[in-house]
Amino acid sequence: MTQELILNQRIVLASRPNGAPTPENFRLEREALPDLEDGQVQLRTLYLSLDPYMRGRMSDAPSYADPVEIDAVMEGGAVSVVEQSRNPNYKPGDLVVGQTGWQTHSISDGALLQAVPKGLPSESMAVGVLGMPGMTAYMGLMDIGKPKAGETLVVAAASGAVGSVVGQVAKLQGLRVVGVAGGADKCRYVVDELGFDACIDHKSENFAEELKQACGDGIDIYFELVGGKVFDAVLPLLNPRARIPLCGVIAQYNAQGVAEGENKLPLLMRTLLTKRALMQGFIVYEAYGHRRDEFITAMLPLVTDGKVKFREDVVDGLEQAPEAFIGLLEGRNFGKLVIKVSNA
Ligand code: NDP
């Protein structure tokens, strides 16, 4: 039996960016969805997550994951509802998370889908504070950062998806937490709403000096999300045996080739040696995918009890995804960036 024709809208990679992505690097297409085969489910996207790693997938430079091919659907995680199922593990109405891409509908064999945890105040949290970014923050902090009460932690992109959770969980562990964010509004939110002890604006002319003043006892954990001038300002403030979970360097994602200016590598190596500091890179699903249950068990009550707060920047409509993504790399988002693709 042939099913009703469903038109899928999808955003594909039209060309690879040189430097910052532009709208011309993306193309919106429409296609009819094929009929379901045995074992498959048909999904309708509710919330598409936009994340900085997608910039890496647009480039064919060597990385830990394959690039998106030209003319292929942009990669991305999303919360979806099962609309039709020929898979015994799923029924219409089930809510799932999966790497289903920048599109309104998708077809899956179900193998890599995860159920949205029950009892969430909003489904979009499954790609935010209770999804990939939250897990990155929690596991990277606890496993590599190894926080101890009384220590000082610094994290940039502090109002964003990962940084906001890093700082709040560190506060719950009894640390002094200093955030870094772009602009007065974000800094105010980080201190007043999220409860950080201080937040320094990286756009300030005296940024490095202000960070030093805010970290009177030095820095024991620097949760690295941005690189660039924030890292330069942090380096001289590191305490002996500091830990640096190396999670992201968003300030460098649009860079072409090697950054200009002074070579900081000798200083970095000398600092790591003399401070006996640990710097460890990690990719969340590779390092911690098998510990998702542990993360959900720890984080769900913190979120539902209001001990970990979160902010979402919700943009309406799949066609807005390219512009919203370009803005993410410029710091225009305020909170976890998601695209609302359709209603539940
Ligand atoms: P956010 O929600 O924090 O959004 C990105 C933010 O980065 C912007 O809002 C902006 O905040 C900040 N930013 C952008 N450009 C710069 C710049 N040049 N200098 C300083 N800050 C900048 O994103 P996420 O929380 O999702 O991601 C944060 C980092 O974590 C990224 O580097 C990402 O790649 C990494 N990550 C790594 C994972 C892993 O497995 N290793 C998994 C998930 C994320 P502001 O305006 O405050 O500067």
Short mmCIF file of C-alpha atoms and ligand atoms in Angstrom, two decimals:
data_model
loop_
_atom_site.label_atom_id
_atom_site.label_comp_id
_atom_site.label_asym_id
_atom_site.label_seq_id
_atom_site.Cartn_x
_atom_site.Cartn_y
_atom_site.Cartn_z
CA MET A 1 0.00 0.00 0.00
CA THR A 2 1.36 3.42 -0.91
CA GLN A 3 1.26 5.97 1.91
CA GLU A 4 0.30 9.60 1.79
CA LEU A 5 2.96 11.70 0.03
CA ILE A 6 5.05 13.59 2.60
CA LEU A 7 7.25 16.43 1.47
CA ASN A 8 10.51 16.67 3.35
CA GLN A 9 12.33 20.00 3.52
CA ARG A 10 16.05 19.71 4.05
CA ILE A 11 19.08 21.96 4.15
CA VAL A 12 22.10 20.64 2.31
CA LEU A 13 25.71 21.76 2.18
CA ALA A 14 25.95 23.65 -1.11
CA SER A 15 29.65 24.57 -0.86
CA ARG A 16 32.46 24.58 1.70
CA PRO A 17 33.11 27.89 3.49
CA ASN A 18 36.33 29.87 3.25
CA GLY A 19 36.51 31.33 6.77
CA ALA A 20 33.13 32.19 8.27
CA PRO A 21 30.16 30.36 6.69
CA THR A 22 27.76 32.41 4.54
CA PRO A 23 24.13 31.73 3.50
CA GLU A 24 25.43 30.65 0.05
CA ASN A 25 27.07 27.61 1.66
CA PHE A 26 23.59 26.16 2.32
CA ARG A 27 20.62 25.25 0.10
CA LEU A 28 17.00 24.45 1.03
CA GLU A 29 15.54 21.52 -0.93
CA ARG A 30 12.24 19.65 -1.02
CA GLU A 31 11.82 15.95 -1.73
CA ALA A 32 9.11 13.34 -1.37
CA LEU A 33 9.79 10.86 1.43
CA PRO A 34 10.06 7.24 0.24
CA ASP A 35 7.68 4.59 1.58
CA LEU A 36 8.73 2.90 4.80
CA GLU A 37 10.38 -0.50 4.65
CA ASP A 38 10.21 -3.19 7.31
CA GLY A 39 12.20 -2.17 10.41
CA GLN A 40 12.05 1.56 9.63
CA VAL A 41 10.41 4.49 11.38
CA GLN A 42 9.35 7.83 9.90
CA LEU A 43 10.20 10.81 12.07
CA ARG A 44 9.03 14.41 12.10
CA THR A 45 11.56 16.85 13.56
CA LEU A 46 10.41 18.99 16.49
CA TYR A 47 13.66 20.67 17.55
CA LEU A 48 16.92 20.76 15.62
CA SER A 49 20.00 21.42 17.73
CA LEU A 50 22.58 23.83 16.29
CA ASP A 51 26.06 23.24 17.68
CA PRO A 52 29.53 24.64 16.99
CA TYR A 53 30.94 21.24 15.87
CA MET A 54 28.88 21.58 12.66
CA ARG A 55 31.43 24.12 11.40
CA GLY A 56 33.99 21.30 11.40
CA ARG A 57 31.67 19.04 9.35
CA MET A 58 31.40 21.78 6.68
CA SER A 59 35.14 21.59 6.10
CA ASP A 60 37.06 18.70 4.54
CA ALA A 61 40.16 19.31 6.67
CA PRO A 62 41.17 16.16 8.59
CA SER A 63 39.24 15.83 11.87
CA TYR A 64 37.87 13.21 14.26
CA ALA A 65 34.71 12.82 12.11
CA ASP A 66 34.05 12.70 8.37
CA PRO A 67 32.89 15.91 6.67
CA VAL A 68 29.38 16.34 5.27
CA GLU A 69 29.58 15.71 1.51
CA ILE A 70 28.59 18.50 -0.88
CA ASP A 71 24.81 18.27 -1.64
CA ALA A 72 24.26 16.06 1.43
CA VAL A 73 21.97 17.03 4.32
CA MET A 74 23.72 19.02 7.04
CA GLU A 75 24.48 16.85 10.06
CA GLY A 76 22.72 17.60 13.32
CA GLY A 77 21.03 16.13 16.37
CA ALA A 78 17.30 16.63 16.80
CA VAL A 79 14.29 15.72 18.90
CA SER A 80 11.65 14.04 16.74
CA VAL A 81 8.28 12.38 17.06
CA VAL A 82 7.63 8.99 15.49
CA GLU A 83 4.89 9.45 12.90
CA GLN A 84 4.82 5.97 11.40
CA SER A 85 6.57 2.80 12.43
CA ARG A 86 7.36 -0.55 10.89
CA ASN A 87 9.82 -1.20 13.72
CA PRO A 88 8.53 -3.15 16.76
CA ASN A 89 10.59 -0.97 19.15
CA TYR A 90 8.78 2.27 18.24
CA LYS A 91 5.18 3.37 17.98
CA PRO A 92 3.62 6.58 16.65
CA GLY A 93 3.89 9.36 19.20
CA ASP A 94 7.20 8.19 20.73
CA LEU A 95 9.73 11.00 21.23
CA VAL A 96 13.31 10.26 20.25
CA VAL A 97 16.70 11.94 19.86
CA GLY A 98 18.99 11.12 16.95
CA GLN A 99 21.44 12.50 14.41
CA THR A 100 18.68 13.03 11.88
CA GLY A 101 20.07 16.21 10.27
CA TRP A 102 18.77 19.61 9.19
CA GLN A 103 15.42 18.46 7.82
CA THR A 104 11.75 18.37 8.65
CA HIS A 105 11.38 14.58 8.32
CA SER A 106 13.67 11.59 8.29
CA ILE A 107 13.60 7.83 8.03
CA SER A 108 15.61 5.69 10.43
CA ASP A 109 16.17 2.03 11.14
CA GLY A 110 15.93 2.98 14.83
CA ALA A 111 19.37 1.64 15.73
CA LEU A 112 20.93 4.92 16.88
CA LEU A 113 17.81 6.60 18.27
CA GLN A 114 17.48 7.28 22.00
CA ALA A 115 14.25 7.77 23.90
CA VAL A 116 13.68 11.28 25.26
CA PRO A 117 13.92 10.96 29.05
CA LYS A 118 10.49 11.02 30.73
CA GLY A 119 9.37 13.99 32.79
CA LEU A 120 11.21 16.78 30.99
CA PRO A 121 9.65 20.24 31.27
CA SER A 122 10.33 20.68 27.53
CA GLU A 123 11.33 18.23 24.79
CA SER A 124 14.05 20.56 23.51
CA MET A 125 16.04 19.95 26.70
CA ALA A 126 16.89 16.53 25.29
CA VAL A 127 19.35 18.23 22.94
CA GLY A 128 20.42 20.82 25.54
CA VAL A 129 20.96 20.66 29.26
CA LEU A 130 19.89 16.98 29.32
CA GLY A 131 21.45 16.13 25.99
CA MET A 132 24.82 16.31 24.28
CA PRO A 133 25.92 19.75 25.62
CA GLY A 134 24.87 18.99 29.21
CA MET A 135 26.62 15.65 29.12
CA THR A 136 29.76 17.30 27.71
CA ALA A 137 29.77 19.76 30.58
CA TYR A 138 29.02 17.29 33.35
CA MET A 139 31.29 14.46 32.30
CA GLY A 140 34.19 16.69 31.24
CA LEU A 141 34.06 18.56 34.53
CA MET A 142 33.71 15.56 36.82
CA ASP A 143 36.00 13.17 34.96
CA ILE A 144 38.83 15.43 33.75
CA GLY A 145 38.33 18.58 35.84
CA LYS A 146 38.00 16.60 39.10
CA PRO A 147 36.57 19.58 41.02
CA LYS A 148 37.36 20.09 44.70
CA ALA A 149 35.52 22.45 47.05
CA GLY A 150 37.33 25.75 47.51
CA GLU A 151 39.06 25.67 44.11
CA THR A 152 38.58 28.28 41.38
CA LEU A 153 37.16 27.35 37.98
CA VAL A 154 37.02 29.52 34.88
CA VAL A 155 34.79 28.80 31.87
CA ALA A 156 34.06 30.97 28.83
CA ALA A 157 30.94 30.95 26.61
CA ALA A 158 29.46 30.95 30.11
CA SER A 159 25.86 31.71 29.14
CA GLY A 160 25.88 29.01 26.46
CA ALA A 161 24.86 25.38 26.33
CA VAL A 162 28.02 23.80 27.77
CA GLY A 163 29.53 26.67 29.79
CA SER A 164 26.37 27.39 31.77
CA VAL A 165 26.19 23.80 32.98
CA VAL A 166 29.93 23.57 33.76
CA GLY A 167 29.72 26.62 36.01
CA GLN A 168 26.54 25.65 37.82
CA VAL A 169 27.68 22.09 38.52
CA ALA A 170 31.03 23.44 39.75
CA LYS A 171 29.17 25.82 42.11
CA LEU A 172 27.23 22.84 43.48
CA GLN A 173 30.60 21.17 44.13
CA GLY A 174 31.65 24.15 46.26
CA LEU A 175 34.01 25.89 43.84
CA ARG A 176 34.46 29.58 43.19
CA VAL A 177 33.32 30.02 39.58
CA VAL A 178 34.32 32.81 37.22
CA GLY A 179 32.60 32.97 33.84
CA VAL A 180 33.66 34.75 30.67
CA ALA A 181 31.01 35.93 28.21
CA GLY A 182 30.50 38.41 25.39
CA GLY A 183 28.72 41.57 26.56
CA ALA A 184 27.08 43.03 29.66
CA ASP A 185 23.70 41.26 29.25
CA LYS A 186 25.24 37.82 29.11
CA CYS A 187 27.57 38.58 32.05
CA ARG A 188 24.67 39.86 34.17
CA TYR A 189 22.64 36.73 33.42
CA VAL A 190 25.58 34.47 34.32
CA VAL A 191 25.98 36.07 37.76
CA ASP A 192 22.38 37.00 38.64
CA GLU A 193 20.54 33.97 37.22
CA LEU A 194 23.11 31.19 37.09
CA GLY A 195 24.82 32.14 40.36
CA PHE A 196 28.44 32.37 39.16
CA ASP A 197 30.68 34.39 41.51
CA ALA A 198 31.80 36.71 38.71
CA CYS A 199 31.66 37.04 34.94
CA ILE A 200 34.12 38.98 32.81
CA ASP A 201 33.27 40.44 29.40
CA HIS A 202 35.86 39.24 26.87
CA LYS A 203 35.09 42.28 24.73
CA SER A 204 36.40 44.59 27.47
CA GLU A 205 39.66 46.42 26.67
CA ASN A 206 41.11 45.34 30.03
CA PHE A 207 39.86 41.78 29.79
CA ALA A 208 43.09 40.05 30.91
CA GLU A 209 43.51 42.37 33.91
CA GLU A 210 39.85 42.02 34.92
CA LEU A 211 40.12 38.23 34.76
CA LYS A 212 43.23 38.36 36.95
CA GLN A 213 41.42 40.52 39.52
CA ALA A 214 38.50 38.06 39.59
CA CYS A 215 40.83 35.09 40.12
CA GLY A 216 42.77 36.28 43.16
CA ASP A 217 43.67 32.71 44.18
CA GLY A 218 44.66 31.67 40.65
CA ILE A 219 42.84 29.09 38.48
CA ASP A 220 42.61 25.39 39.35
CA ILE A 221 40.29 24.31 36.53
CA TYR A 222 39.99 26.01 33.17
CA PHE A 223 37.22 24.34 31.14
CA GLU A 224 38.32 25.24 27.63
CA LEU A 225 35.52 26.05 25.17
CA VAL A 226 36.83 28.98 23.15
CA GLY A 227 40.66 29.26 22.89
CA GLY A 228 42.05 32.52 21.51
CA LYS A 229 42.54 35.48 23.80
CA VAL A 230 40.66 33.88 26.71
CA PHE A 231 43.19 31.07 26.79
CA ASP A 232 46.04 33.59 26.56
CA ALA A 233 44.67 35.43 29.61
CA VAL A 234 44.13 32.21 31.59
CA LEU A 235 47.58 30.70 31.00
CA PRO A 236 49.59 32.90 33.43
CA LEU A 237 46.92 32.48 36.13
CA LEU A 238 47.01 28.67 36.28
CA ASN A 239 47.81 27.17 39.68
CA PRO A 240 50.11 24.19 40.23
CA ARG A 241 48.32 20.96 39.24
CA ALA A 242 45.63 22.80 37.32
CA ARG A 243 43.33 20.72 35.10
CA ILE A 244 42.18 21.84 31.64
CA PRO A 245 39.41 19.77 30.05
CA LEU A 246 40.00 20.73 26.40
CA CYS A 247 36.51 20.65 24.97
CA GLY A 248 36.35 23.24 22.19
CA VAL A 249 38.11 26.22 20.60
CA ILE A 250 35.25 28.06 18.93
CA ALA A 251 37.31 31.25 18.49
CA GLN A 252 39.41 29.28 15.98
CA TYR A 253 36.73 27.38 14.03
CA ASN A 254 36.55 29.90 11.17
CA ALA A 255 40.33 30.35 10.96
CA GLN A 256 42.11 29.43 7.75
CA GLY A 257 45.50 27.81 8.36
CA VAL A 258 47.76 28.67 11.30
CA ALA A 259 46.81 31.70 13.40
CA GLU A 260 48.92 34.81 12.86
CA GLY A 261 50.94 36.43 15.64
CA GLU A 262 53.33 35.20 18.27
CA ASN A 263 53.81 31.42 18.56
CA LYS A 264 52.45 30.59 22.04
CA LEU A 265 53.40 26.91 21.96
CA PRO A 266 56.72 27.24 23.89
CA LEU A 267 54.94 29.23 26.62
CA LEU A 268 52.15 26.65 26.80
CA MET A 269 54.59 23.76 27.08
CA ARG A 270 56.66 25.52 29.74
CA THR A 271 53.52 26.37 31.71
CA LEU A 272 52.17 22.81 31.57
CA LEU A 273 55.55 21.51 32.72
CA THR A 274 56.31 23.98 35.51
CA LYS A 275 52.71 23.95 36.82
CA ARG A 276 52.49 20.14 36.41
CA ALA A 277 49.15 20.87 34.76
CA LEU A 278 46.92 18.40 32.93
CA MET A 279 45.32 19.32 29.61
CA GLN A 280 43.14 16.63 28.09
CA GLY A 281 41.07 16.79 24.93
CA PHE A 282 37.84 14.80 24.70
CA ILE A 283 34.94 14.18 22.33
CA VAL A 284 31.82 13.59 24.37
CA TYR A 285 30.21 10.55 22.73
CA GLU A 286 33.49 8.77 22.13
CA ALA A 287 34.66 9.31 25.72
CA TYR A 288 31.36 9.14 27.61
CA GLY A 289 28.61 7.80 25.32
CA HIS A 290 28.47 4.58 27.37
CA ARG A 291 27.86 6.64 30.54
CA ARG A 292 24.71 8.45 29.35
CA ASP A 293 22.51 6.80 32.00
CA GLU A 294 24.87 7.96 34.75
CA PHE A 295 24.66 11.51 33.39
CA ILE A 296 20.85 11.51 33.12
CA THR A 297 20.51 10.08 36.64
CA ALA A 298 22.73 12.83 38.06
CA MET A 299 21.46 15.75 35.98
CA LEU A 300 17.69 15.20 35.70
CA PRO A 301 16.97 15.92 39.39
CA LEU A 302 19.29 18.93 39.37
CA VAL A 303 17.32 20.38 36.45
CA THR A 304 13.83 19.52 37.70
CA ASP A 305 14.68 20.87 41.19
CA GLY A 306 15.91 24.13 39.63
CA LYS A 307 19.47 23.66 40.91
CA VAL A 308 20.78 23.79 37.36
CA LYS A 309 19.07 26.45 35.28
CA PHE A 310 19.17 26.72 31.54
CA ARG A 311 18.28 29.17 28.87
CA GLU A 312 17.29 28.34 25.30
CA ASP A 313 17.54 30.55 22.26
CA VAL A 314 14.68 29.16 20.16
CA VAL A 315 14.50 30.20 16.51
CA ASP A 316 11.36 29.35 14.53
CA GLY A 317 11.53 27.55 11.19
CA LEU A 318 14.04 25.23 9.50
CA GLU A 319 14.77 27.83 6.82
CA GLN A 320 16.27 30.06 9.56
CA ALA A 321 18.92 27.46 10.48
CA PRO A 322 21.78 28.76 8.27
CA GLU A 323 21.52 32.32 9.56
CA ALA A 324 21.15 31.15 13.17
CA PHE A 325 24.18 28.90 12.79
CA ILE A 326 26.27 31.72 11.33
CA GLY A 327 25.23 33.79 14.38
CA LEU A 328 26.29 31.04 16.79
CA LEU A 329 29.87 31.34 15.56
CA GLU A 330 29.71 35.12 16.17
CA GLY A 331 28.22 34.88 19.67
CA ARG A 332 24.77 36.14 18.59
CA ASN A 333 22.95 33.30 20.38
CA PHE A 334 22.03 33.78 24.04
CA GLY A 335 21.65 30.30 25.54
CA LYS A 336 21.39 26.88 23.89
CA LEU A 337 20.50 27.45 20.22
CA VAL A 338 17.67 25.28 18.85
CA ILE A 339 15.50 25.55 15.77
CA LYS A 340 11.82 24.83 16.33
CA VAL A 341 10.98 22.87 13.20
CA SER A 342 7.40 21.76 13.96
CA ASN A 343 4.89 21.53 16.80
CA ALA A 344 4.64 18.39 18.95
P1 NDP B 1 27.33 28.05 22.96
O1 NDP B 1 25.88 27.80 23.21
O2 NDP B 1 28.16 28.49 24.11
O3 NDP B 1 27.46 29.11 21.77
C1 NDP B 1 28.70 29.48 21.30
C2 NDP B 1 29.26 30.68 22.10
O4 NDP B 1 30.65 30.75 21.93
C3 NDP B 1 28.77 32.01 21.57
O5 NDP B 1 27.49 32.37 22.03
C4 NDP B 1 29.83 32.96 22.12
O6 NDP B 1 29.49 33.33 23.45
C5 NDP B 1 31.07 32.06 22.18
N1 NDP B 1 32.03 32.49 21.18
C6 NDP B 1 31.88 32.47 19.85
N2 NDP B 1 32.96 32.97 19.25
C7 NDP B 1 33.81 33.33 20.23
C8 NDP B 1 35.10 33.92 20.25
N3 NDP B 1 35.73 34.23 19.11
N4 NDP B 1 35.69 34.14 21.45
C9 NDP B 1 35.06 33.83 22.60
N5 NDP B 1 33.83 33.28 22.64
C10 NDP B 1 33.21 33.03 21.47
O7 NDP B 1 28.00 26.75 22.33
P2 NDP B 1 28.18 25.33 23.04
O8 NDP B 1 28.04 25.47 24.50
O9 NDP B 1 27.33 24.36 22.32
O10 NDP B 1 29.70 24.95 22.69
C11 NDP B 1 30.77 25.56 23.39
C12 NDP B 1 32.08 24.89 22.97
O11 NDP B 1 32.04 23.51 23.36
C13 NDP B 1 32.36 24.91 21.48
O12 NDP B 1 33.74 25.14 21.28
C14 NDP B 1 32.01 23.48 21.04
O13 NDP B 1 32.69 23.09 19.88
C15 NDP B 1 32.45 22.70 22.27
N6 NDP B 1 31.82 21.37 22.40
C16 NDP B 1 32.65 20.28 22.42
C17 NDP B 1 32.15 19.02 22.59
C18 NDP B 1 33.09 17.86 22.68
O14 NDP B 1 32.63 16.71 22.66
N7 NDP B 1 34.39 18.08 22.80
C19 NDP B 1 30.70 18.78 22.68
C20 NDP B 1 29.91 20.01 22.71
C21 NDP B 1 30.47 21.25 22.55
P3 NDP B 1 29.94 34.78 24.03
O15 NDP B 1 29.10 35.77 23.27
O16 NDP B 1 29.62 34.68 25.45
O17 NDP B 1 31.40 34.90 23.75
#
